[in-house]
PDB file of N, CA and C and ligand atoms in Angstrom:
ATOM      1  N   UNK A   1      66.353 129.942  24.441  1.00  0.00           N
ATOM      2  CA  UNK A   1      66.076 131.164  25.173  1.00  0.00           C
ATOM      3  C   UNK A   1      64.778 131.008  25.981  1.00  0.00           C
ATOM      4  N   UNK A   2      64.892 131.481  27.239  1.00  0.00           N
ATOM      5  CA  UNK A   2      63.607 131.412  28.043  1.00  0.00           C
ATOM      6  C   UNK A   2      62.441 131.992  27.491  1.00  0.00           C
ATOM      7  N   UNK A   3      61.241 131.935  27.689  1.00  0.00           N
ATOM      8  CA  UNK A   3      59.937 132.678  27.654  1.00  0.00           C
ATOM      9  C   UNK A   3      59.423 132.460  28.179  1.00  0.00           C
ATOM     10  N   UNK A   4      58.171 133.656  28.626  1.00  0.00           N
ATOM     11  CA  UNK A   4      56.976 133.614  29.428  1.00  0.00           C
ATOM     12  C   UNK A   4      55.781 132.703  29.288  1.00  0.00           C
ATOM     13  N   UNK A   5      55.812 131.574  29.801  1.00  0.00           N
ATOM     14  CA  UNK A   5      54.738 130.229  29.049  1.00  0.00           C
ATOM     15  C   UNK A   5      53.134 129.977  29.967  1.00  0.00           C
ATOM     16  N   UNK A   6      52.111 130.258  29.837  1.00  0.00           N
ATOM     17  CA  UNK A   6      50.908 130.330  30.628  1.00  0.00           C
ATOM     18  C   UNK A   6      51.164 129.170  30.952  1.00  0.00           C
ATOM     19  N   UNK A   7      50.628 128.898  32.058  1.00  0.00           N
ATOM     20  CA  UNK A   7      50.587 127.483  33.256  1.00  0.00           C
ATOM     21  C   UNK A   7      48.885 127.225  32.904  1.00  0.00           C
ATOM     22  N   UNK A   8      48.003 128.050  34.313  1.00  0.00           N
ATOM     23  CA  UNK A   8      46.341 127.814  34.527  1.00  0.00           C
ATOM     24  C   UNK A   8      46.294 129.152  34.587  1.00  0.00           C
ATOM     25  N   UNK A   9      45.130 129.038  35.374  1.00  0.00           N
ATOM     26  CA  UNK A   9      44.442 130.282  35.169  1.00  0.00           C
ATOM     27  C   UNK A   9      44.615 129.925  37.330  1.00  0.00           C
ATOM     28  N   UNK A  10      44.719 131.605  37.131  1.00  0.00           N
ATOM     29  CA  UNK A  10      45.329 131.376  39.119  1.00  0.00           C
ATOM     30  C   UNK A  10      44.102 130.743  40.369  1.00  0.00           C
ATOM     31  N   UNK A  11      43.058 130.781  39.717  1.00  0.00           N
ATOM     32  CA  UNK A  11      41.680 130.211  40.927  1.00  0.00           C
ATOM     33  C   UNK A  11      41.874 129.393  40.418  1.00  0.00           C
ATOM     34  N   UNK A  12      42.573 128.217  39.687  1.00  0.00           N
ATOM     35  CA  UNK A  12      42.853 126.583  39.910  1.00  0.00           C
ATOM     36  C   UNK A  12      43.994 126.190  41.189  1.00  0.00           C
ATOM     37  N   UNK A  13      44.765 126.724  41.374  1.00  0.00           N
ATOM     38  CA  UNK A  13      45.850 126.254  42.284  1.00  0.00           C
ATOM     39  C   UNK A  13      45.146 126.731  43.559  1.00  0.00           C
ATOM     40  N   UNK A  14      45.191 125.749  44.513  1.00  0.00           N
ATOM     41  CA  UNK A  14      45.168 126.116  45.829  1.00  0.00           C
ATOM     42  C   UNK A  14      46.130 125.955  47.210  1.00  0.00           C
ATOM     43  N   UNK A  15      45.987 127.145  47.688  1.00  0.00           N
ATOM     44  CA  UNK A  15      47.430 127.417  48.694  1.00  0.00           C
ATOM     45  C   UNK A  15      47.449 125.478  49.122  1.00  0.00           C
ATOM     46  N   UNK A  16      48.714 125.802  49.287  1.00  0.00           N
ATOM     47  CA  UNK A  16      49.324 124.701  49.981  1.00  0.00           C
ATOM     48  C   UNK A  16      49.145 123.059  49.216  1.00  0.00           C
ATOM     49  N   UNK A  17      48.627 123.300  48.670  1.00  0.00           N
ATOM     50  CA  UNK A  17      47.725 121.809  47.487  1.00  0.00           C
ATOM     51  C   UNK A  17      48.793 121.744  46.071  1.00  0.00           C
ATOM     52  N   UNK A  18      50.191 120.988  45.589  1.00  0.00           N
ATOM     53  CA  UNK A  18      50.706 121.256  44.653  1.00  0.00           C
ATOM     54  C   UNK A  18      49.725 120.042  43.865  1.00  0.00           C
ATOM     55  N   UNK A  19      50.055 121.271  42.264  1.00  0.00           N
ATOM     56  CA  UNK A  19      49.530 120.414  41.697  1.00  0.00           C
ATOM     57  C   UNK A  19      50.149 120.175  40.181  1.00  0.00           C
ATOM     58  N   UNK A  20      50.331 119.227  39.756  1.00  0.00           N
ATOM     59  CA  UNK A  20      51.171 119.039  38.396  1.00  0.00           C
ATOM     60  C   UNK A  20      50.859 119.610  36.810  1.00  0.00           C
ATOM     61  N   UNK A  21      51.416 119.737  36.135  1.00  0.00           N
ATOM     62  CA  UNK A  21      51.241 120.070  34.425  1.00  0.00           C
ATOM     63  C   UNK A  21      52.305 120.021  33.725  1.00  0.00           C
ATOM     64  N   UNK A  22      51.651 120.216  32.736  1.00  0.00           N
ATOM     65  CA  UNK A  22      52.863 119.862  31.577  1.00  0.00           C
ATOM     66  C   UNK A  22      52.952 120.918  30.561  1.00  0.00           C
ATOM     67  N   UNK A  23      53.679 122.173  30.584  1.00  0.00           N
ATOM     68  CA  UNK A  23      53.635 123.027  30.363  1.00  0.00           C
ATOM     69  C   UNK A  23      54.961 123.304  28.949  1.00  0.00           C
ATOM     70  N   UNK A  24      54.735 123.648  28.061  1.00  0.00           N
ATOM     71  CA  UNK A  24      55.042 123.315  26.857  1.00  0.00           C
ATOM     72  C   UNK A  24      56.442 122.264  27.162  1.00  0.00           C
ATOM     73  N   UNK A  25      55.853 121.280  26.940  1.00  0.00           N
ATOM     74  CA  UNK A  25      56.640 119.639  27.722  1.00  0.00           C
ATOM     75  C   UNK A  25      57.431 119.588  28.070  1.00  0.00           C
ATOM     76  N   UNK A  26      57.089 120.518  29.415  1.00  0.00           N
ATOM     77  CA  UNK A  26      57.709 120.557  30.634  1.00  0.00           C
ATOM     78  C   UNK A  26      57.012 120.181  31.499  1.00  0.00           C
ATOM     79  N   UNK A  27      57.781 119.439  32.948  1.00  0.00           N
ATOM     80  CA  UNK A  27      56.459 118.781  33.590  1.00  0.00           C
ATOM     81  C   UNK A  27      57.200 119.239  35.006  1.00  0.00           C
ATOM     82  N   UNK A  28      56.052 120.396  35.331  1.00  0.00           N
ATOM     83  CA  UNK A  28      56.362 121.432  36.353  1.00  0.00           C
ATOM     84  C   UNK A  28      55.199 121.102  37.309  1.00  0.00           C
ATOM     85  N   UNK A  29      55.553 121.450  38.861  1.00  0.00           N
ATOM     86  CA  UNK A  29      54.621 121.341  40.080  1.00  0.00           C
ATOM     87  C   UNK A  29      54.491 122.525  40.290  1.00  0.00           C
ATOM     88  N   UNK A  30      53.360 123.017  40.676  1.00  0.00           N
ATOM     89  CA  UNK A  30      53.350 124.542  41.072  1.00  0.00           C
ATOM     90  C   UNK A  30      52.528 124.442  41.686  1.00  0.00           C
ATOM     91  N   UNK A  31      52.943 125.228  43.212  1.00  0.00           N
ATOM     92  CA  UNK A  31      52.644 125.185  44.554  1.00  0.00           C
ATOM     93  C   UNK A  31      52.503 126.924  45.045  1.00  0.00           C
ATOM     94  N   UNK A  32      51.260 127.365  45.462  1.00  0.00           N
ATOM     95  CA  UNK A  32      50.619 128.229  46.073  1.00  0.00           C
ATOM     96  C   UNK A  32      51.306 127.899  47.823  1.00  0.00           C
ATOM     97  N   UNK A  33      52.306 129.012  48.011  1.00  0.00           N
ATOM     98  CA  UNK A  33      52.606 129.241  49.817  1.00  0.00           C
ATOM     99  C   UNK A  33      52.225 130.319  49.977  1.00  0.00           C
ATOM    100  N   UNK A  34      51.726 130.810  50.916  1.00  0.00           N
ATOM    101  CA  UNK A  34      51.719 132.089  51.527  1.00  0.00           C
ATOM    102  C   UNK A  34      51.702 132.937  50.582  1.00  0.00           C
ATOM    103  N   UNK A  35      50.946 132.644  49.777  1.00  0.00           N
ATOM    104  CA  UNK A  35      50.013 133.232  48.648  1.00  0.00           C
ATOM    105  C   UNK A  35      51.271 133.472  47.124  1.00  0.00           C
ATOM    106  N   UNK A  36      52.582 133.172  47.657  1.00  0.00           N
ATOM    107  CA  UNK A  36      53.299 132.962  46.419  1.00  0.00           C
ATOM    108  C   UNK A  36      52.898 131.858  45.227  1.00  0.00           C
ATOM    109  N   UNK A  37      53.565 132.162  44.197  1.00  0.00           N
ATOM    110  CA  UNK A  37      53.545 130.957  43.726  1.00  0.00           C
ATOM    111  C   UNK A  37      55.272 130.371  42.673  1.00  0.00           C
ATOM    112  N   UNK A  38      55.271 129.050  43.156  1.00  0.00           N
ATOM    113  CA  UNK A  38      56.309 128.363  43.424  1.00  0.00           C
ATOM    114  C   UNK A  38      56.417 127.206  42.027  1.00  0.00           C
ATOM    115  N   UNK A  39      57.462 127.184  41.203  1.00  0.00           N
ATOM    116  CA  UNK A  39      57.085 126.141  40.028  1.00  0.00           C
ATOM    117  C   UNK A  39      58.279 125.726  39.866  1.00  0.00           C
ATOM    118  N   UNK A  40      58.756 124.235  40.149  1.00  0.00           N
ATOM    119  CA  UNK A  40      59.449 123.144  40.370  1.00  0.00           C
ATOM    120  C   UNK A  40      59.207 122.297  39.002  1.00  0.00           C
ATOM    121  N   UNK A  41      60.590 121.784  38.980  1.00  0.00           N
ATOM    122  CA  UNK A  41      60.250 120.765  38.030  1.00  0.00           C
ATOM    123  C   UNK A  41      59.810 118.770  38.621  1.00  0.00           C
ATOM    124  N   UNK A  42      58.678 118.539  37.894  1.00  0.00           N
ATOM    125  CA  UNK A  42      58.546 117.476  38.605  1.00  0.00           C
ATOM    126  C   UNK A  42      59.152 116.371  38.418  1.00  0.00           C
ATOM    127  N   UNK A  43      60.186 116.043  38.594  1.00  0.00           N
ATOM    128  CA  UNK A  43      60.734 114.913  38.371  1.00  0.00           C
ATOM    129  C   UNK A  43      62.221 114.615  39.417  1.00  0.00           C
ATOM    130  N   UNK A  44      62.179 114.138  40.336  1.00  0.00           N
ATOM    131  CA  UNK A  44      62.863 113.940  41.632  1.00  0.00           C
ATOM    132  C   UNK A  44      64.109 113.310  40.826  1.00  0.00           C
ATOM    133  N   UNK A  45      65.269 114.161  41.635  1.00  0.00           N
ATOM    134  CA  UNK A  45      66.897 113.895  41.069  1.00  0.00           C
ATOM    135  C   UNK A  45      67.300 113.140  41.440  1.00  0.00           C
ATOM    136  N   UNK A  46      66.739 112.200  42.610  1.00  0.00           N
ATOM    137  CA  UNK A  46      67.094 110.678  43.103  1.00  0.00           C
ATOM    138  C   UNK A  46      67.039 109.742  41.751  1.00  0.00           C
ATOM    139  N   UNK A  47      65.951 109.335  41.917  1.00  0.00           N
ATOM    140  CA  UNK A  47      65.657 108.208  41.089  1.00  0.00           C
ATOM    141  C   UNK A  47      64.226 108.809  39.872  1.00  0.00           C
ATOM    142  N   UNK A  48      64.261 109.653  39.256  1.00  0.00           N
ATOM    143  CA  UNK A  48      63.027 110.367  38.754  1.00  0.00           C
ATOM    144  C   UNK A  48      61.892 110.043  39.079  1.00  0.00           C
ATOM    145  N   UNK A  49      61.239 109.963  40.044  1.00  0.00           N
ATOM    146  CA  UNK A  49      59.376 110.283  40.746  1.00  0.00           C
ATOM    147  C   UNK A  49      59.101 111.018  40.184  1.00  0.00           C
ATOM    148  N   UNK A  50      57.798 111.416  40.223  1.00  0.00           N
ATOM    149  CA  UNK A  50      57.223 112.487  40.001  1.00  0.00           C
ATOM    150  C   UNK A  50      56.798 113.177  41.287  1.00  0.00           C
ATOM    151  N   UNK A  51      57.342 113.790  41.706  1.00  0.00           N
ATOM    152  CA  UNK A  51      57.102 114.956  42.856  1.00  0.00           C
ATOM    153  C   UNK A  51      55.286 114.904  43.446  1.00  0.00           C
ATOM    154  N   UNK A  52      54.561 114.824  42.295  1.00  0.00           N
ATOM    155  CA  UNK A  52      53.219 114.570  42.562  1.00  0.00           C
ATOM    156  C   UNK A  52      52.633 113.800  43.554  1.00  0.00           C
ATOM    157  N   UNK A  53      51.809 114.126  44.423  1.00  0.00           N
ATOM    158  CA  UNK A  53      51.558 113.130  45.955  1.00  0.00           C
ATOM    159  C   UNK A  53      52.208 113.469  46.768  1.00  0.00           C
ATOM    160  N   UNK A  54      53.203 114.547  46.766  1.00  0.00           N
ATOM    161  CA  UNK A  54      54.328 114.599  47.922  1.00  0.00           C
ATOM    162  C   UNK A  54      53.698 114.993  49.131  1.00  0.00           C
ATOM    163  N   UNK A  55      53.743 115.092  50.394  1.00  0.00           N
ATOM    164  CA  UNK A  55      53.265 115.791  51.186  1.00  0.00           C
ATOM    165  C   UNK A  55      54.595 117.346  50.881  1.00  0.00           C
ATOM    166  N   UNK A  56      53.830 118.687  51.356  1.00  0.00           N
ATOM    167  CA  UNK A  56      54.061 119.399  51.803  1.00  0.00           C
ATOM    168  C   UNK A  56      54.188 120.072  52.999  1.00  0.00           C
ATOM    169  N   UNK A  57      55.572 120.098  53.572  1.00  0.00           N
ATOM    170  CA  UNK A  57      55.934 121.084  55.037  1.00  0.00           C
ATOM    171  C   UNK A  57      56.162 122.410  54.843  1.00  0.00           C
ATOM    172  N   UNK A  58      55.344 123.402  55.373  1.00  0.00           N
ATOM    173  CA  UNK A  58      56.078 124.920  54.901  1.00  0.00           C
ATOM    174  C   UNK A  58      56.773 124.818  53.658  1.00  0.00           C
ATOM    175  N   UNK A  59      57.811 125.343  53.415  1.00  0.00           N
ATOM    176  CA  UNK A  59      58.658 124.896  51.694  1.00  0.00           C
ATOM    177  C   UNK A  59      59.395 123.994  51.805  1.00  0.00           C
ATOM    178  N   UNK A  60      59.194 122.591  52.243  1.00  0.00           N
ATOM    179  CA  UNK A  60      59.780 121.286  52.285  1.00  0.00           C
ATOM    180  C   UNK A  60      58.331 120.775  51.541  1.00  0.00           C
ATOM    181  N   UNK A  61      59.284 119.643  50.914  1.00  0.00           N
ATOM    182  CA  UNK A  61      58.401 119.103  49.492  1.00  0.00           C
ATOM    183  C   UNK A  61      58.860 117.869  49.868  1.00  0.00           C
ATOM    184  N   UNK A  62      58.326 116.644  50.057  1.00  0.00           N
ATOM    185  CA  UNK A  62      59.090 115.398  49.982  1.00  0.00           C
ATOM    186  C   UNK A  62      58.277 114.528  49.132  1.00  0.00           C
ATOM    187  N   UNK A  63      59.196 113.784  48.509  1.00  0.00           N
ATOM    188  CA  UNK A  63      59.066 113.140  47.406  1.00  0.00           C
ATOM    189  C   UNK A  63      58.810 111.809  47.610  1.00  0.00           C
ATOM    190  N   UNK A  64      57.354 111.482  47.448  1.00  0.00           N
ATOM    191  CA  UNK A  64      56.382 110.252  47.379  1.00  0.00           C
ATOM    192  C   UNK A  64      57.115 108.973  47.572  1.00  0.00           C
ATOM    193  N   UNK A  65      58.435 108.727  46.626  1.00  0.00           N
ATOM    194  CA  UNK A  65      58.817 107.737  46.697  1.00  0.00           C
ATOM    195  C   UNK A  65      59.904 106.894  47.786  1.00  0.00           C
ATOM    196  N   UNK A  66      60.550 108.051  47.940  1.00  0.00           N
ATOM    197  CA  UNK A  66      61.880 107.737  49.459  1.00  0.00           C
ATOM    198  C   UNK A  66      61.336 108.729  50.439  1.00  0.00           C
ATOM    199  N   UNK A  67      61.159 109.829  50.258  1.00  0.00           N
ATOM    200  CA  UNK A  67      60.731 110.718  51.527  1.00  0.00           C
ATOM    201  C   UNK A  67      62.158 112.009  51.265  1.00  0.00           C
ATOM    202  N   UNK A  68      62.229 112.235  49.801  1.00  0.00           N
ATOM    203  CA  UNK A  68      63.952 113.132  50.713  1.00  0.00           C
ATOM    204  C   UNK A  68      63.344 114.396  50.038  1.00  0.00           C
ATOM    205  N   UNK A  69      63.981 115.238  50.392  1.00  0.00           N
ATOM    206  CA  UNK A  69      63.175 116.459  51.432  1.00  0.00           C
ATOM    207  C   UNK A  69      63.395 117.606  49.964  1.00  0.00           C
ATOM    208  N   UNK A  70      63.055 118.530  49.548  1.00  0.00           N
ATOM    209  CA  UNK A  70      63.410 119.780  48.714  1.00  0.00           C
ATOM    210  C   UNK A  70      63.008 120.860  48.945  1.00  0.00           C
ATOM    211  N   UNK A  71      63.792 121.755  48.788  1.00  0.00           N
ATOM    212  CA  UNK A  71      62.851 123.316  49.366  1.00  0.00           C
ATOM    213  C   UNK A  71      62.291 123.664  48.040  1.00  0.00           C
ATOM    214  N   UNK A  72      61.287 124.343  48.311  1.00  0.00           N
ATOM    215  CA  UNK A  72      60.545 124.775  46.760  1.00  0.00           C
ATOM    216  C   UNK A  72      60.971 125.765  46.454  1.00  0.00           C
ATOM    217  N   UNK A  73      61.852 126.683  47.452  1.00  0.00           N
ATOM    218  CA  UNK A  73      62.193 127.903  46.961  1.00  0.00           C
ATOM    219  C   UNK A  73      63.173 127.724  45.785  1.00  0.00           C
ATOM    220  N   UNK A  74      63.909 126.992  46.493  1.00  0.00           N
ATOM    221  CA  UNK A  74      65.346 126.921  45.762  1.00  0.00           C
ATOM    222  C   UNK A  74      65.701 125.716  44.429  1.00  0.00           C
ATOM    223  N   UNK A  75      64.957 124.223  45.421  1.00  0.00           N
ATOM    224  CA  UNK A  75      65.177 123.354  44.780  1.00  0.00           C
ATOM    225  C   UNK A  75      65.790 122.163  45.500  1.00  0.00           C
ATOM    226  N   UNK A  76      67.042 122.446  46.222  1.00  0.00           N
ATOM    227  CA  UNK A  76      67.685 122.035  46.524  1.00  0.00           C
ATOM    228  C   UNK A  76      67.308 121.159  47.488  1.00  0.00           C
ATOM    229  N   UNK A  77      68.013 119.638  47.454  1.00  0.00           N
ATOM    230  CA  UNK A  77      67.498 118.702  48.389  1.00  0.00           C
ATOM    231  C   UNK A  77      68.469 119.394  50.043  1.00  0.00           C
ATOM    232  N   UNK A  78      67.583 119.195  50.916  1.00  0.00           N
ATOM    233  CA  UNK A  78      67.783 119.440  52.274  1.00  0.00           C
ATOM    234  C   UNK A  78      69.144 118.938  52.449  1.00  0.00           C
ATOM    235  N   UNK A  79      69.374 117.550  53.019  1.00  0.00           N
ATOM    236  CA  UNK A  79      70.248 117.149  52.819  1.00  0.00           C
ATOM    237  C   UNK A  79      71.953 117.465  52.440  1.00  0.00           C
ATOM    238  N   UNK A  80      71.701 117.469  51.081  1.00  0.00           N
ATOM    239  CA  UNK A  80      72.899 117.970  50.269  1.00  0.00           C
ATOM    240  C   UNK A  80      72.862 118.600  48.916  1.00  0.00           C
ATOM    241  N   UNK A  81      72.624 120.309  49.613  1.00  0.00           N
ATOM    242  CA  UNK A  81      72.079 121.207  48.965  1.00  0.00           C
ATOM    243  C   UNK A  81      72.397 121.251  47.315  1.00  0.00           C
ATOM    244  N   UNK A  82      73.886 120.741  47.507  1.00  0.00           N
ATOM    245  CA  UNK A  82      74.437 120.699  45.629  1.00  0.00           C
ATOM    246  C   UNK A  82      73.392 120.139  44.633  1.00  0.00           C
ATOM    247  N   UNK A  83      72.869 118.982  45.116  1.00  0.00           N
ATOM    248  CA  UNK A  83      71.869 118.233  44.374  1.00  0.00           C
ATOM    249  C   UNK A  83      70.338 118.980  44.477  1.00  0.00           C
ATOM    250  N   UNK A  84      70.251 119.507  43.112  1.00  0.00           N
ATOM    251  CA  UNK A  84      69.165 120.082  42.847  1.00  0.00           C
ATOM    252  C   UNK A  84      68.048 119.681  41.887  1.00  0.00           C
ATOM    253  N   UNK A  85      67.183 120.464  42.224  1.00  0.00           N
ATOM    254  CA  UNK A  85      66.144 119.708  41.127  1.00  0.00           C
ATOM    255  C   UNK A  85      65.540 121.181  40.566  1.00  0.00           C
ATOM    256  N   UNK A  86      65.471 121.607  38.984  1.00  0.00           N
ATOM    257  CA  UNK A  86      65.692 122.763  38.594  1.00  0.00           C
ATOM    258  C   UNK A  86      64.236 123.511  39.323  1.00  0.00           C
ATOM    259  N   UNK A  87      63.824 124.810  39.369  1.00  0.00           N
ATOM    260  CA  UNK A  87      62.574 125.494  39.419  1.00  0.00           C
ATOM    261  C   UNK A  87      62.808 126.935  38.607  1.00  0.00           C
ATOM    262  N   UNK A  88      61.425 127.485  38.899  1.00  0.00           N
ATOM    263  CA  UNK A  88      61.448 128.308  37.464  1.00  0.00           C
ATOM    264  C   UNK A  88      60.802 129.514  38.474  1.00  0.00           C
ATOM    265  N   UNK A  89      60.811 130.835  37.432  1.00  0.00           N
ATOM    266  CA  UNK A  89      60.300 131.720  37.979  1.00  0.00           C
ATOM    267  C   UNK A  89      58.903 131.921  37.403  1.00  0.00           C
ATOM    268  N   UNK A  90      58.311 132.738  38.350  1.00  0.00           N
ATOM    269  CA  UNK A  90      56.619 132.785  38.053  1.00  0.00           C
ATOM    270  C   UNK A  90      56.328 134.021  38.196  1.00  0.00           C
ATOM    271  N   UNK A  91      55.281 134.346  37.504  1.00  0.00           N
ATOM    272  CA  UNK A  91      54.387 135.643  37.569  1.00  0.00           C
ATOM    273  C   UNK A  91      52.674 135.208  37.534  1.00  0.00           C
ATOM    274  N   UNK A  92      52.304 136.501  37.536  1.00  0.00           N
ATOM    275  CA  UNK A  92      51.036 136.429  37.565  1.00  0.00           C
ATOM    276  C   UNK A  92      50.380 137.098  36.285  1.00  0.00           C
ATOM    277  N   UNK A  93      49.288 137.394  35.866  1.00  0.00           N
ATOM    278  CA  UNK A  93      48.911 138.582  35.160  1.00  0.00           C
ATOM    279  C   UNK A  93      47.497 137.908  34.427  1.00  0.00           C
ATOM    280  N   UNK A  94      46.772 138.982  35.101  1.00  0.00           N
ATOM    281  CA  UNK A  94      45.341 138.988  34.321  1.00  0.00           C
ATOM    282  C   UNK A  94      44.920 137.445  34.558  1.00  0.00           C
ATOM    283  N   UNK A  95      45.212 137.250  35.877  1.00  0.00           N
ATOM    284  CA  UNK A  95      44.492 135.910  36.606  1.00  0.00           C
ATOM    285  C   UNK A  95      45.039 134.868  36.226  1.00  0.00           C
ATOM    286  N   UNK A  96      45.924 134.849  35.552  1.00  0.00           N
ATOM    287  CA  UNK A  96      46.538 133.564  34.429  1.00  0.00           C
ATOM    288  C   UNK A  96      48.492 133.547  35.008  1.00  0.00           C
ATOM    289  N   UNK A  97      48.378 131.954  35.487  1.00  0.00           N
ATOM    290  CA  UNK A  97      49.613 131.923  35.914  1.00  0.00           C
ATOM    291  C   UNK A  97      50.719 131.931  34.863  1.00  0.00           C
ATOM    292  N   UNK A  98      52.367 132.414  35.008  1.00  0.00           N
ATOM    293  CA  UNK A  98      52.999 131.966  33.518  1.00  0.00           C
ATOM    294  C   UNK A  98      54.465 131.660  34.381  1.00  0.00           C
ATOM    295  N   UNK A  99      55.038 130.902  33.805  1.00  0.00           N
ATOM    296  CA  UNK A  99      56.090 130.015  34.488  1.00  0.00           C
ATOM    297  C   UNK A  99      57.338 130.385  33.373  1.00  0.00           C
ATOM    298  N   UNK A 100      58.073 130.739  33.393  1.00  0.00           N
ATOM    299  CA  UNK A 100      59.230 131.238  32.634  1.00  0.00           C
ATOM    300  C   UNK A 100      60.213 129.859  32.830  1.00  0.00           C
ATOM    301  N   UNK A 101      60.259 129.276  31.767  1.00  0.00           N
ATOM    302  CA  UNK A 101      60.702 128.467  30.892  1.00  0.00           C
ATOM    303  C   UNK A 101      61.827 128.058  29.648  1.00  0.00           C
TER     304      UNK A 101
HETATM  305  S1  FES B 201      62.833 109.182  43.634  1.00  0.00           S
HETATM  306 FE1  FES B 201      62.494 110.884  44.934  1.00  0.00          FE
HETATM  307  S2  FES B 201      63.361 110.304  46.798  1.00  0.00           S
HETATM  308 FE2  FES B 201      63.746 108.639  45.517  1.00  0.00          FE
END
């Protein structure tokens, strides 16, 4: 069953800057857009990378190792949307991020 699992505390993440954790061993990217916040799992459905280093385009995420493309909203590689890579939902509260898990 899912639960509400604290990530950081929200003045660690900075817009546009993803940054990795391991959140009860889960190993999630969570990315500040346009003041949302966005939590991906890090581990690329190609060949497992770690998402970490990727550059970021608007919500295109590409993955360090080949370059193939994911939206952060969704997950889904650009490409061929079927192939996904899971993400989670997020909240905020009392400055402290929590990633539902
Ligand atoms: S492992 Fe991510 S694109 Fe190949």
């Amino acid at each position: 069953m899912a639960s509400w699992v604290v990530a950081t505390d929200e003045s660690t993440l900075k817009e546009g800057e993803p940054a990795d954790y391991e959140i009860a061993g889960e190993k999630v990217l969570l990315i500040k857009k346009n003041g949302e916040i966005f939590a991906i799992n890090n581990n690329c459905p190609h060949m497992n990378c770690p998402f970490t280093g990727g550059k970021l385009e608007d919500y295109t995420l590409f993955c360090p190792c080949h370059e193939w493309a994911f939206d952060i909203r969704t997950g889904e590689y650009l490409v061929a949307p079927r192939l996904k890579t899971p993400v989670y939902e997020t909240k905020v509260e009392d400055g402290n991020i929590f990633v539902l898990l």
